[in-house]
Short mmCIF file of C-alpha atoms in Angstrom, two decimals:
data_model
loop_
_atom_site.label_atom_id
_atom_site.label_comp_id
_atom_site.label_asym_id
_atom_site.label_seq_id
_atom_site.Cartn_x
_atom_site.Cartn_y
_atom_site.Cartn_z
CA MET A 8 70.53 23.62 -135.22
CA ASP A 9 73.47 21.50 -134.12
CA TYR A 10 74.82 22.40 -130.71
CA GLN A 11 78.50 23.23 -130.88
CA GLY A 12 79.14 24.71 -127.44
CA GLY A 13 81.32 27.56 -128.76
CA ASP A 14 84.41 28.63 -126.85
CA ARG A 15 82.68 29.22 -123.55
CA SER A 16 83.08 25.76 -122.02
CA GLN A 17 85.75 23.18 -121.55
CA VAL A 18 85.84 21.05 -124.67
CA ILE A 19 87.96 18.01 -125.31
CA ASN A 20 88.30 17.60 -129.05
CA ASP A 21 88.50 14.45 -131.11
CA GLN A 22 87.17 12.31 -128.28
CA ASN A 23 84.30 9.93 -128.57
CA VAL A 24 83.96 8.41 -125.14
CA SER A 25 81.32 5.72 -124.89
CA ARG A 26 78.82 5.20 -122.09
CA GLU A 27 80.60 1.95 -121.24
CA GLU A 28 83.94 3.69 -120.83
CA LEU A 29 82.36 6.33 -118.61
CA GLY A 30 80.73 3.58 -116.61
CA GLN A 31 84.12 2.00 -115.99
CA ARG A 32 85.43 5.35 -114.72
CA GLN A 33 82.51 5.70 -112.37
CA MET A 34 82.64 2.12 -111.16
CA ASP A 35 86.34 2.59 -110.46
CA ALA A 36 85.14 5.03 -107.83
CA GLU A 37 83.89 2.04 -105.84
CA LYS A 38 87.50 1.63 -104.68
CA PRO A 39 88.14 2.80 -101.11
CA PHE A 40 88.27 6.57 -100.77
CA ASN A 41 90.43 6.55 -97.68
CA SER A 42 93.58 5.82 -99.62
CA THR A 43 96.13 8.59 -99.89
CA SER A 44 96.09 8.64 -103.68
CA MET A 45 93.37 8.19 -106.23
CA THR A 46 93.91 7.90 -109.95
CA PHE A 47 91.26 7.63 -112.60
CA PRO A 48 93.22 7.34 -115.87
CA PHE A 49 91.73 8.74 -119.01
CA THR A 50 90.35 6.48 -121.64
CA PRO A 51 93.27 5.17 -123.75
CA GLY A 52 94.13 7.69 -126.41
CA ALA A 53 92.17 10.50 -124.79
CA THR A 54 94.16 13.61 -123.94
CA PRO A 55 92.65 16.70 -122.34
CA GLN A 56 93.12 19.74 -124.54
CA ASP A 57 93.60 23.35 -123.60
CA THR A 58 90.29 24.99 -122.84
CA GLN A 59 89.04 28.47 -123.52
CA GLN A 60 86.79 30.38 -121.19
CA SER A 61 84.54 33.36 -121.55
CA PRO A 62 85.96 36.77 -120.72
CA GLU A 63 85.87 37.52 -117.03
CA SER A 64 82.64 38.94 -115.76
CA PRO A 65 82.18 41.45 -112.95
CA GLN A 66 79.69 39.05 -111.37
CA THR A 67 80.82 37.60 -108.06
CA ILE A 68 80.32 34.18 -106.60
CA PRO A 69 78.22 34.55 -103.44
CA ARG A 70 79.35 31.44 -101.57
CA SER A 71 82.66 29.75 -100.90
CA LYS A 72 83.69 26.93 -103.22
CA THR A 73 85.55 23.72 -102.65
CA PRO A 74 88.88 23.31 -104.49
CA VAL A 75 87.21 20.96 -106.97
CA GLU A 76 84.49 23.49 -107.70
CA ILE A 77 86.94 26.35 -108.16
CA THR A 78 89.04 24.30 -110.59
CA HIS A 79 86.06 23.70 -112.86
CA LEU A 80 84.29 27.01 -112.43
CA SER A 81 83.90 29.24 -115.45
CA PRO A 82 85.16 32.74 -114.48
CA SER A 83 81.92 34.23 -115.75
CA ALA A 84 78.44 33.01 -116.44
CA ILE A 85 78.27 30.97 -119.65
CA SER A 86 76.72 33.02 -122.42
CA LEU A 87 73.78 31.06 -123.79
CA THR A 88 72.54 30.93 -127.35
CA SER A 89 68.82 31.40 -127.84
CA GLU A 90 68.40 27.66 -128.33
CA GLU A 91 70.34 26.84 -125.19
CA ALA A 92 68.29 29.38 -123.25
CA LEU A 93 65.15 27.62 -124.48
CA LEU A 94 66.53 24.29 -123.25
CA TYR A 95 67.39 25.81 -119.86
CA HIS A 96 63.84 27.15 -119.71
CA HIS A 97 62.51 23.71 -120.62
CA TYR A 98 64.47 22.21 -117.74
CA ASN A 99 63.20 24.82 -115.29
CA VAL A 100 59.57 24.53 -116.34
CA HIS A 101 59.29 20.78 -116.93
CA LEU A 102 62.28 18.67 -115.91
CA GLY A 103 63.11 20.32 -112.61
CA ARG A 104 59.75 19.01 -111.50
CA TRP A 105 61.00 15.46 -112.12
CA MET A 106 63.93 16.13 -109.81
CA ASP A 107 61.99 17.95 -107.08
CA CYS A 108 58.90 15.77 -106.77
CA THR A 109 59.60 15.11 -103.07
CA ASN A 110 61.27 18.47 -102.39
CA ALA A 111 58.85 21.22 -101.41
CA SER A 112 61.52 23.93 -101.69
CA ARG A 113 62.14 23.05 -105.38
CA LEU A 114 65.85 23.22 -104.66
CA LEU A 115 67.03 21.43 -107.81
CA THR A 116 64.75 23.44 -110.08
CA LEU A 117 66.01 26.71 -108.69
CA ARG A 118 69.67 25.87 -108.13
CA VAL A 119 70.71 23.59 -110.99
CA ALA A 120 70.22 26.13 -113.77
CA GLU A 121 72.11 28.71 -111.72
CA MET A 122 74.95 26.25 -111.06
CA ALA A 123 75.06 25.14 -114.69
CA ARG A 124 75.72 28.68 -115.92
CA ARG A 125 79.14 28.53 -114.20
CA ARG A 126 79.98 24.82 -114.41
CA PRO A 127 80.45 23.52 -117.96
CA VAL A 128 80.00 19.86 -117.02
CA LEU A 129 76.58 20.60 -115.54
CA HIS A 130 75.74 22.95 -118.41
CA HIS A 131 76.17 20.14 -120.94
CA ALA A 132 74.20 17.71 -118.76
CA VAL A 133 71.23 20.10 -118.57
CA ILE A 134 71.35 20.71 -122.33
CA CYS A 135 71.48 16.95 -122.97
CA PHE A 136 68.54 16.15 -120.68
CA ALA A 137 66.32 18.96 -121.98
CA ALA A 138 67.12 18.26 -125.63
CA ARG A 139 66.50 14.54 -125.17
CA HIS A 140 63.10 15.22 -123.62
CA ARG A 141 62.20 17.57 -126.49
CA GLY A 142 63.26 14.96 -129.04
CA ASP A 143 66.26 16.97 -130.28
CA ASP A 144 68.55 13.95 -130.41
CA LYS A 145 71.32 15.61 -132.42
CA ILE A 146 71.70 18.42 -129.89
CA ALA A 147 71.39 15.95 -127.01
CA GLU A 148 74.11 13.68 -128.35
CA GLY A 149 76.45 16.62 -129.00
CA ALA A 150 76.00 17.83 -125.43
CA TYR A 151 76.48 14.29 -124.14
CA GLN A 152 79.79 13.87 -125.97
CA ARG A 153 81.02 17.18 -124.55
CA CYS A 154 79.91 16.27 -121.04
CA ILE A 155 81.56 12.84 -120.82
CA PRO A 156 85.22 14.00 -121.04
CA LEU A 157 84.54 16.67 -118.43
CA LEU A 158 83.05 14.04 -116.13
CA ILE A 159 86.12 11.85 -116.57
CA ASN A 160 88.36 14.83 -115.88
CA ARG A 161 86.55 15.49 -112.61
CA LEU A 162 86.71 11.82 -111.65
CA ASN A 163 90.50 12.12 -111.95
CA GLN A 164 90.33 14.41 -108.95
CA ASP A 165 88.75 13.77 -105.56
CA PRO A 166 85.02 13.59 -106.34
CA THR A 167 83.85 13.01 -102.79
CA ASN A 168 82.68 16.58 -102.14
CA ASP A 169 81.77 17.45 -105.71
CA GLU A 170 78.03 18.12 -105.74
CA THR A 171 78.29 19.42 -109.32
CA LEU A 172 79.66 16.09 -110.53
CA LEU A 173 77.00 14.18 -108.63
CA THR A 174 74.22 16.36 -110.03
CA ALA A 175 75.52 15.98 -113.59
CA VAL A 176 75.70 12.19 -113.28
CA ILE A 177 72.12 11.97 -111.96
CA ILE A 178 70.84 14.22 -114.76
CA LEU A 179 72.66 12.17 -117.40
CA HIS A 180 71.03 9.04 -116.04
CA PHE A 181 67.62 10.61 -116.70
CA ALA A 182 68.78 11.60 -120.19
CA ASP A 183 69.98 8.06 -120.88
CA GLN A 184 66.66 6.65 -119.71
CA LEU A 185 64.94 8.76 -122.37
CA SER A 186 67.19 7.34 -125.08
CA VAL A 187 66.90 3.67 -124.14
CA ARG A 188 65.08 1.42 -126.58
CA SER A 189 65.64 -2.10 -125.32
CA THR A 190 63.65 -5.17 -124.40
CA SER A 191 64.38 -4.48 -120.74
CA GLY A 192 63.77 -0.73 -120.82
CA LEU A 193 66.82 -0.17 -118.65
CA CYS A 194 69.78 1.96 -119.57
CA ASP A 195 73.27 1.02 -118.47
CA LYS A 196 73.50 1.32 -114.68
CA SER A 197 76.97 2.87 -114.83
CA HIS A 198 75.70 6.33 -113.97
CA LEU A 199 73.89 4.98 -110.92
CA SER A 200 76.99 3.03 -109.91
CA GLY A 201 79.05 6.20 -110.12
CA SER A 202 76.45 8.11 -108.12
CA SER A 203 76.40 5.39 -105.47
CA SER A 204 80.16 5.42 -104.98
CA ILE A 205 80.35 9.21 -104.78
CA LEU A 206 77.45 9.37 -102.33
CA ARG A 207 78.98 6.71 -100.11
CA ALA A 208 82.39 8.36 -100.16
CA SER A 209 81.03 11.79 -99.32
CA GLN A 210 78.80 10.55 -96.49
CA LYS A 211 80.57 12.05 -93.48
CA THR A 212 77.99 10.86 -90.93
CA ARG A 213 75.65 7.89 -90.57
CA PHE A 214 72.64 10.18 -90.86
CA ILE A 215 70.72 11.55 -93.82
CA ASP A 216 68.49 14.61 -93.54
CA PRO A 217 65.02 13.98 -95.03
CA SER A 218 64.37 17.72 -95.28
CA ALA A 219 67.13 17.91 -97.92
CA PRO A 220 68.45 21.42 -97.17
CA THR A 221 71.43 21.15 -99.55
CA VAL A 222 71.90 20.20 -103.20
CA ARG A 223 73.85 17.09 -102.25
CA GLU A 224 71.08 15.87 -99.95
CA ALA A 225 68.41 16.69 -102.52
CA ILE A 226 70.36 14.68 -105.11
CA PHE A 227 70.57 11.77 -102.66
CA TRP A 228 66.78 11.47 -102.68
CA VAL A 229 66.65 11.61 -106.49
CA TYR A 230 69.18 8.78 -106.50
CA VAL A 231 66.97 6.76 -104.13
CA ARG A 232 64.06 7.08 -106.58
CA GLN A 233 66.22 6.08 -109.54
CA SER A 234 67.54 3.06 -107.65
CA LEU A 235 64.00 2.07 -106.68
CA TYR A 236 62.96 2.17 -110.35
CA ASN A 237 65.78 -0.14 -111.45
CA ALA A 238 65.37 -2.49 -108.49
CA SER A 239 61.62 -2.84 -109.03
CA ILE A 240 62.00 -3.77 -112.68
CA ARG A 241 64.81 -6.23 -112.00
CA GLN A 242 63.28 -7.25 -108.65
CA GLN A 243 66.67 -7.13 -106.99
CA PRO A 244 68.05 -5.27 -103.93
CA LEU A 245 68.75 -1.55 -104.14
CA ASP A 246 72.29 -0.21 -104.32
CA LEU A 247 71.87 1.86 -101.16
CA ASP A 248 73.55 2.01 -97.77
CA PHE A 249 70.68 0.99 -95.51
CA SER A 250 72.77 1.48 -92.40
CA LEU A 251 72.06 5.21 -92.79
CA GLN A 252 69.52 6.64 -90.39
CA ILE A 253 66.96 9.36 -91.00
CA GLN A 254 67.70 12.42 -88.86
CA PRO A 255 65.92 14.50 -87.89
CA LEU A 256 62.69 12.54 -88.01
CA PRO A 257 59.88 14.62 -89.51
CA GLU A 258 58.20 14.86 -86.10
CA ALA A 259 61.35 16.56 -84.79
CA VAL A 260 61.65 19.20 -87.53
CA LYS A 261 61.10 22.51 -85.78
CA VAL A 262 59.04 25.19 -87.45
CA THR A 263 60.39 28.52 -86.20
CA HIS A 264 60.20 30.43 -89.47
CA PRO A 265 57.28 30.82 -91.90
CA LEU A 266 59.21 28.90 -94.57
CA ASP A 267 60.19 26.02 -92.29
CA TRP A 268 57.02 24.21 -93.32
CA LEU A 269 58.75 23.50 -96.66
CA ARG A 270 61.45 21.54 -94.82
CA LEU A 271 58.76 19.77 -92.80
CA GLU A 272 56.79 18.75 -95.89
CA THR A 273 59.96 17.57 -97.62
CA ALA A 274 60.95 15.52 -94.58
CA TRP A 275 57.60 13.72 -94.48
CA ALA A 276 57.74 12.98 -98.21
CA ASN A 277 61.28 11.64 -98.11
CA GLN A 278 60.58 9.55 -95.03
CA MET A 279 57.89 7.71 -97.01
CA LEU A 280 60.34 7.30 -99.90
CA TRP A 281 62.91 5.82 -97.50
CA HIS A 282 60.32 3.42 -96.05
CA THR A 283 59.50 2.28 -99.58
CA ALA A 284 63.16 1.75 -100.43
CA CYS A 285 63.63 -0.32 -97.25
CA VAL A 286 60.55 -2.38 -98.08
CA ALA A 287 61.67 -3.02 -101.67
CA ASN A 288 65.14 -4.01 -100.52
CA PHE A 289 63.64 -6.47 -98.02
CA CYS A 290 61.23 -7.94 -100.56
CA PHE A 291 63.78 -8.36 -103.37
CA SER A 292 66.69 -9.56 -101.23
CA ASP A 293 67.67 -13.22 -100.98
CA HIS A 294 68.21 -12.58 -97.27
CA GLY A 295 64.84 -10.87 -96.80
CA ALA A 296 61.26 -11.86 -97.48
CA GLN A 297 62.24 -14.63 -99.89
CA SER A 298 64.77 -16.27 -97.58
CA GLY A 299 62.28 -18.29 -95.55
CA ARG A 300 64.22 -17.44 -92.39
CA PRO A 301 62.26 -17.09 -89.13
CA GLU A 302 63.58 -13.55 -88.57
CA SER A 303 62.09 -12.41 -91.89
CA ALA A 304 58.60 -12.43 -90.36
CA GLN A 305 59.77 -10.09 -87.60
CA ARG A 306 61.40 -7.73 -90.10
CA TRP A 307 58.24 -7.79 -92.23
CA GLN A 308 56.20 -6.74 -89.21
CA GLU A 309 58.60 -3.90 -88.41
CA LEU A 310 58.37 -2.54 -91.94
CA TRP A 311 54.59 -2.85 -91.97
CA VAL A 312 54.40 -0.85 -88.72
CA HIS A 313 56.70 1.87 -90.14
CA VAL A 314 54.57 2.27 -93.26
CA GLN A 315 51.25 2.32 -91.42
CA LYS A 316 52.60 4.68 -88.77
CA TRP A 317 53.60 7.12 -91.51
CA ARG A 318 50.06 6.99 -92.89
CA GLU A 319 48.53 7.66 -89.47
CA SER A 320 50.98 10.41 -88.45
CA ARG A 321 51.45 12.38 -91.66
CA PRO A 322 50.27 16.00 -91.74
CA SER A 323 46.73 16.60 -92.97
CA SER A 324 48.19 18.52 -95.92
CA PHE A 325 49.12 15.12 -97.39
CA ASP A 326 45.45 14.13 -97.63
CA PRO A 327 43.77 14.37 -101.05
CA ILE A 328 41.67 17.49 -101.55
CA TRP A 329 39.06 15.46 -103.44
CA THR A 330 38.45 11.92 -104.57
CA GLY A 331 35.50 10.35 -106.32
CA PRO A 332 34.23 8.72 -109.51
CA SER A 333 35.99 9.87 -112.64
CA THR A 334 34.52 12.82 -114.51
CA ASP A 335 36.05 11.70 -117.83
CA GLU A 336 34.58 8.19 -118.04
CA SER A 337 37.83 6.64 -116.86
CA VAL A 338 37.56 3.33 -115.06
CA PHE A 339 39.91 4.72 -112.41
CA ALA A 340 38.66 7.25 -109.86
CA ASP A 341 39.73 10.88 -109.75
CA ILE A 342 42.02 11.88 -106.91
CA PHE A 343 43.59 15.31 -106.52
CA PHE A 344 46.25 16.64 -104.17
CA THR A 345 47.61 20.07 -103.32
CA ALA A 346 51.25 19.44 -104.25
CA ASP A 347 53.47 16.99 -106.12
CA TRP A 348 55.14 15.64 -102.98
CA HIS A 349 51.73 14.82 -101.47
CA VAL A 350 50.62 12.62 -104.36
CA ILE A 351 54.10 11.09 -104.77
CA SER A 352 54.04 10.08 -101.10
CA PHE A 353 50.54 8.67 -101.62
CA THR A 354 51.78 6.42 -104.42
CA PHE A 355 54.88 5.33 -102.51
CA TYR A 356 52.68 4.42 -99.54
CA HIS A 357 50.53 2.22 -101.77
CA PHE A 358 53.57 0.68 -103.46
CA ALA A 359 55.19 -0.17 -100.12
CA SER A 360 51.94 -1.67 -98.82
CA MET A 361 51.50 -3.67 -102.01
CA LEU A 362 55.04 -5.06 -101.83
CA LEU A 363 54.60 -6.13 -98.22
CA LEU A 364 51.35 -7.91 -99.04
CA THR A 365 52.94 -9.57 -102.07
CA TYR A 366 56.03 -10.77 -100.21
CA LYS A 367 54.51 -11.48 -96.81
CA PRO A 368 56.35 -14.47 -95.35
CA GLY A 369 54.04 -17.46 -95.29
CA PRO A 370 53.36 -20.85 -96.86
CA ARG A 371 55.42 -21.48 -99.97
CA PHE A 372 54.80 -23.55 -103.05
CA GLY A 373 58.19 -24.26 -104.57
CA MET A 374 59.90 -20.86 -104.62
CA ARG A 375 56.65 -18.88 -104.62
CA ILE A 376 54.91 -17.44 -101.60
CA VAL A 377 51.28 -18.56 -101.59
CA GLN A 378 48.88 -15.58 -101.49
CA SER A 379 45.28 -15.64 -100.35
CA GLU A 380 42.50 -14.25 -102.51
CA GLU A 381 42.01 -11.55 -99.88
CA SER A 382 45.64 -10.46 -100.26
CA ARG A 383 45.32 -10.32 -104.03
CA LEU A 384 42.28 -8.08 -103.79
CA GLU A 385 44.14 -5.78 -101.38
CA ILE A 386 47.11 -5.63 -103.75
CA LEU A 387 44.80 -4.64 -106.60
CA LYS A 388 43.24 -1.88 -104.46
CA HIS A 389 46.70 -0.41 -103.93
CA ALA A 390 47.44 -0.77 -107.65
CA GLU A 391 44.23 1.03 -108.61
CA ALA A 392 45.12 3.87 -106.22
CA ILE A 393 48.42 4.30 -108.10
CA CYS A 394 46.61 4.23 -111.45
CA SER A 395 44.05 6.78 -110.25
CA ALA A 396 46.78 9.15 -109.10
CA SER A 397 48.68 8.76 -112.38
CA LYS A 398 45.72 9.42 -114.64
CA SER A 399 44.46 12.32 -112.47
CA SER A 400 47.79 14.20 -112.69
CA PRO A 401 49.29 13.33 -116.10
CA GLN A 402 51.56 16.37 -115.93
CA ASN A 403 53.35 14.83 -112.93
CA VAL A 404 55.82 12.60 -114.73
CA GLN A 405 57.18 10.93 -111.61
CA LEU A 406 53.76 9.35 -111.05
CA LEU A 407 53.98 7.68 -114.45
CA ILE A 408 57.53 6.55 -113.70
CA ILE A 409 56.29 4.95 -110.48
CA MET A 410 53.38 3.32 -112.28
CA SER A 411 55.68 1.94 -114.99
CA HIS A 412 57.90 0.09 -112.52
CA THR A 413 55.24 -0.97 -110.00
CA VAL A 414 53.23 -2.65 -112.76
CA PHE A 415 55.73 -5.51 -112.64
CA VAL A 416 54.30 -6.37 -109.22
CA TRP A 417 50.57 -5.93 -109.78
CA GLY A 418 50.13 -6.13 -113.56
CA PRO A 419 49.77 -9.93 -113.76
CA LEU A 420 46.93 -9.82 -111.18
CA LEU A 421 44.80 -7.40 -113.22
CA SER A 422 41.99 -9.31 -114.93
CA ASN A 423 39.46 -6.60 -115.85
CA SER A 424 39.79 -5.95 -119.59
CA THR A 425 38.69 -2.31 -119.34
CA LYS A 426 41.26 -1.58 -116.64
CA ARG A 427 43.91 -3.40 -118.65
CA GLY A 428 43.14 -1.20 -121.64
CA GLU A 429 43.44 1.99 -119.62
CA VAL A 430 46.76 0.89 -118.11
CA ILE A 431 48.10 0.32 -121.63
CA HIS A 432 46.80 3.75 -122.67
CA LEU A 433 48.53 5.47 -119.72
CA LEU A 434 51.83 3.76 -120.52
CA GLU A 435 51.60 4.55 -124.24
CA SER A 436 50.81 8.21 -123.50
CA PHE A 437 53.81 8.38 -121.19
CA GLU A 438 56.13 7.35 -124.03
CA LYS A 439 54.37 9.56 -126.58
CA TYR A 440 54.58 12.77 -124.58
CA HIS A 441 57.77 12.26 -122.55
CA ASN A 442 60.02 9.95 -124.59
CA TRP A 443 60.17 7.43 -121.74
CA SER A 444 60.26 3.96 -123.27
CA THR A 445 57.21 1.92 -122.23
CA LYS A 446 56.56 -0.15 -125.36
CA TRP A 447 58.54 -3.03 -123.92
CA ILE A 448 56.39 -2.91 -120.77
CA THR A 449 53.11 -2.99 -122.69
CA ASN A 450 54.43 -5.89 -124.78
CA LEU A 451 55.30 -7.87 -121.65
CA LEU A 452 51.96 -7.07 -120.03
CA GLN A 453 49.96 -8.15 -123.06
CA ALA A 454 51.99 -11.34 -123.37
CA GLU A 455 51.35 -12.05 -119.68
CA TRP A 456 47.63 -11.40 -120.02
CA ASN A 457 47.29 -13.42 -123.22
CA GLY A 458 49.01 -16.34 -121.56
CA ALA A 459 46.90 -16.15 -118.42
#
């Protein structure tokens, strides 16, 4: 059934706005936000049409809204068709887990669907993402084309405090990643560029809360993961403001209420994510590990200490509940954890350690850092830990996403044919069951191995 959207949401007719045009709108947001006026002109020839809304509902809005939110708020909850309700359910059951993999309170699973029922731009983004994951490309594309004009309309206004806009952009980036079929496996970065500019503009302090108590802060950590994915594949610095500081540190999060442990767990998970982002930025930067500068060795040591300190200080809840030889004849060991954020932190720890070993400042041959055999074996141990976690929890999609971008670091070092075969199988299964393009990765890996 083709998704038409009915008369319950803001629809701009006869517009076919491309991803590139949206990207230009979002990248325009990189301009300074302290100017007195901001204009984001519509795509040439695009004119916003009158919109129709659902009849007013007696339901009330429980919290105060910003002017931007009120402007784009449907006066009543959007009435869903049965198919749309199924897609919302699909998001809540499956895709919210992608968003909340380092958030113990499951904030984006619980809040996004609620927000989307009253915000048409987010409604279409959720429909697009869920339909894309289910393979309903016609419905996904229809929702996408309805979402884009609404995004542009919101970018015409001050987007700096618009958490709905930010959430929609992040969700659309996931949806685009599911539709990409290229030799690089990367969708256009315009959505990430737009997210970056909005995040920077709305950052009122120099601190970021790792416990992610609000939607905006939870979205920030999703953006960090998406940036880490792109940076790892391209092996280039992350588009993040690394002058931000984590506050409060997980050790300082006070537990005065029975549910405060959720904030504590989230803070520990996001601190490891931040360490990994800092490590990747250092390793992939021309001014970092690859610069050959004397100060790079000192920075490397600082990052190594941060990562190892996290490992030594983390709560015992982050330890695996069991690890041992595989029970399904897999070449990779079984390893099981209590919660998603525990195993995600485990894999980020191993990725950060692997990167630091790979890019440790030392003797160079041409432009390449010379690695010892001992370092290579250590790198492979970290890689096998990531593979074990991924195959032990195949329902945790973020693990497979991490594996698919870290393989660019450790894949060429893998020489065991059985392990190579299982890595290929994990990547192929990821694409088969989740529509995430990995064929290009397996092609590159096999070409690398055949040429070795």
